[in-house]
Amino acid sequence: MAPLLDVRNLTKKFGGLTAVNNVTIGIEPQSISAIIGPNGAGKTTLFNLLTGIYKPDTGTMVFDGHSLVGLRPDQVNAAGMSRTFQSIRLFHGMTVLENVMVGMHSRLNISLFNTLTRTAGFNRQEVHVKQKASDLLRFVGLAGKGDEVSRNLPYGDQRRVEIARALASDPKLILLDEPTAGMNPQETVDAMALFRRVRDELGVTVVLIEHDMRVVMGISEHISVLDYGQKIAEGTPDEIRSNPRVIEAYLGRRAAGVVEPETSAEVN
Amino acid sequence: MAVKSVQQSSRATVRAALKRPAVAGGLLVAYILVAVLILNSLDRSNLWFPFYSTLTFPALVLSPFIILAAPVRGWFKGALIVALLFLIIPYLGMRDSSYLELVIQICIFAGLALGLNIVVGFAGLLDLGYIAFFAVGAYTWAMFTSGASTVFNINGWLVSGSAFYLFIFLGIFVAAIVGILLGLPVLRLRGDYLAIVTLGFGEMIRVIANNLDQPINFTNGSQGLFGVGRPPVPFFLRDGVLTVESALGLSITNVDPLSQQLLFYFIAIAIIGIIIVVARRLDNSPIGRAWTAIREDEVAAIAMGVPLVRMKLLAFATGASFAGAIGVIYAAKQTFVSPESFSLIQSISILAMVIVGGMGGIRGTLLGAVIVTMLNLLVLKNLSLQINALRNVDFVIPIINYHIRDWPTQLEPAKYERLIFGLLLIVMMIFRPAGLLPEPRRRMELQEKDEEIVDEEISPEAGDEQPVVSAVRPDAEQA
Ligand SMILES: Nc1ncnc2c1ncn2[C@@H]1O[C@H](COP(=O)(O)OP(=O)(O)OP(=O)(O)O)[C@@H](O)[C@H]1O
Ligand SMILES: [Mg+2]
């Protein structure tokens, strides 16, 4: 099967720093994949390249048969790839529901004439937008929270709103940048269940950046490891766990013993 | 949740008496009647006229905001505002047309403020050259009707005053085009750069207007275009004035200018009404949500599929088109247009209206426009008039025994308009940085939820029984 996302030899330099160095990654449709690596490995930069926020220096990115190179972020979104942000970037003054409604923008018929004359089509679309946004909020477990100002939600819930907002554009693929960061263990377990439901119930391919090895090992079918901008390994969780280069990359920078207990905590 | 509602209900019982529609409605009617009666009895020859009218007229002009905030039924609010706009103000205007003039000016500035609010308040784009679009509208009409010896006049391209209504649309169109042409290169810039470039653009339009009398005379340069056309007064309006005059036993000496002024008043009210509807519809739409998203986080907005440049251009063009329409009306009302009317300080005043009122909110912006315009055109001017009147009669303040005559002319209140302006802004920024009426839409939504009024705006979320499946894209499986 052809990969849904096919990234080849992608490179991005910031001045003298090569944040992403000749990275090749393929993402299978309907899969849950993880991208891991130490801090500063270039994971977020990779997401920013994919979603058009940065332009790659070299390399190709083909998504669903179309090249992503040169597309603006809104065009990438319209092409069916959506994302969340490592540091939550909700529209803080808007309500939770409005946040999700904005996520639908690329799927809407935006017409000044219809907006000003309030045509039947416009009203129907507005009803649909609200309905779908509240359905999505229920899907991520935030039923009834739609009217709250997003700033006032607890951290874990804000991450869920971001996911609902990203799902609002009916993406084929969703990029989650450290979606469980800042969550307590129970929230993390719930979030993992949510990621699975995103794939199983909505049929959306999931790619996540994660530091929490329980999440990575617990739900991903395929893992790519970045270090200093380069892909140093990829494979199934079992392969990655026993890969000496990965262990070295992590042990080289983190306290010994962190990897071991985390990899064994695969109870979820 | 329970604690909160108990607290709220105990506070609510205290306020309940005042919140009774009958009580509040009675107070409102009394308030308006008292203001009208005072204004009706004021006499220009009275020594204290400027002082009293400064106290009373703002109270009347601000009453729509009190009416809208009062806990009375919607139809009652509507009836009061209609009575105010279509009976009371025209009546007062027939007695003293300076009131009409003032309300027309307020409408002109309110329209400009609402347009700028789309750009600054909704989309978060700081535009310091907004007055340029107003100039474009004003010159569009003035060039085609002015008696100055421009290329239009010499070649017989002038149009008659009856083309006015058509030219409102033309003004909208031309200003929107100019907005897009300016926006295209500029809207890729961020924040402060945008402010600087638009500031330059505003000055540029003024300089062009100042210099486009050579080699071909379009704008008559710094002398300005005089004798600008006015829309013809419909016969029924003039007849109406005469009928009311005889019915109420008024003696109106200036029937024709008064009818003209009334016509502008109704045009101004109509255009403000249209602008309010347009702004509200934009606000409550995917376009308005996209603007808010851009204002709050550009990166997140574009990543969520909002095309930044296109939506910013739309905001720019919409704001510009409001100014274009208002410009046509302004040119016709003044019958004179010159580059001086479109200076940077005007752009800043309009921005001040948006800030004072509450950025992003329509009602707040209107309030800001009313307050700042009245401050400029009524309060400070009247204070100066009052001081002059007292000076002329050699009024002495008792107790301290101060001769008003000794008050230096340099210190007339009208002369420190900008000082007061600056102070007002500083005070606002310190005490109410979000403006007097910040973001009413969201505040109202929250209030509505508190009072458990379920309206169709929020009911979709309540429908929790619907299966999640409707959130699923039907073709998701094909991926
Ligand atoms: N806009 C930028 N300009 C300059 N350098 C950048 C920029 N964005 C990222 N970098 C650098 O690129 C490197 C990779 O950063 P990136 O954010 O992709 O790391 P990451 O793998 O997401 O790390 P973390 O786990 O901490 O989120 C870092 O050294 C970072 O400082
Ligand atoms: Mg990162």
PDB file of C-alpha atoms and ligand atoms in Angstrom, chain A residues 39-40 42-45 86 177-178 209 211, ligand 2:
ATOM      1  CA  ASN A  39      14.777  17.532  23.225  1.00  0.00           C
ATOM      2  CA  GLY A  40      15.857  19.605  20.286  1.00  0.00           C
ATOM      3  CA  GLY A  42      13.923  18.391  15.342  1.00  0.00           C
ATOM      4  CA  LYS A  43      10.538  16.748  15.845  1.00  0.00           C
ATOM      5  CA  THR A  44       8.487  19.926  16.021  1.00  0.00           C
ATOM      6  CA  THR A  45      10.463  21.386  13.150  1.00  0.00           C
ATOM      7  CA  GLN A  86       3.265  21.522  21.509  1.00  0.00           C
ATOM      8  CA  ASP A 177       2.751  17.445  19.014  1.00  0.00           C
ATOM      9  CA  GLU A 178       3.246  16.099  22.545  1.00  0.00           C
ATOM     10  CA  ILE A 209       5.380  13.307  18.913  1.00  0.00           C
ATOM     11  CA  HIS A 211       8.174  11.879  25.262  1.00  0.00           C
TER      12      HIS A 211
HETATM   13 MG    MG C   2       8.985  19.992  19.991  1.00  0.00          MG
END
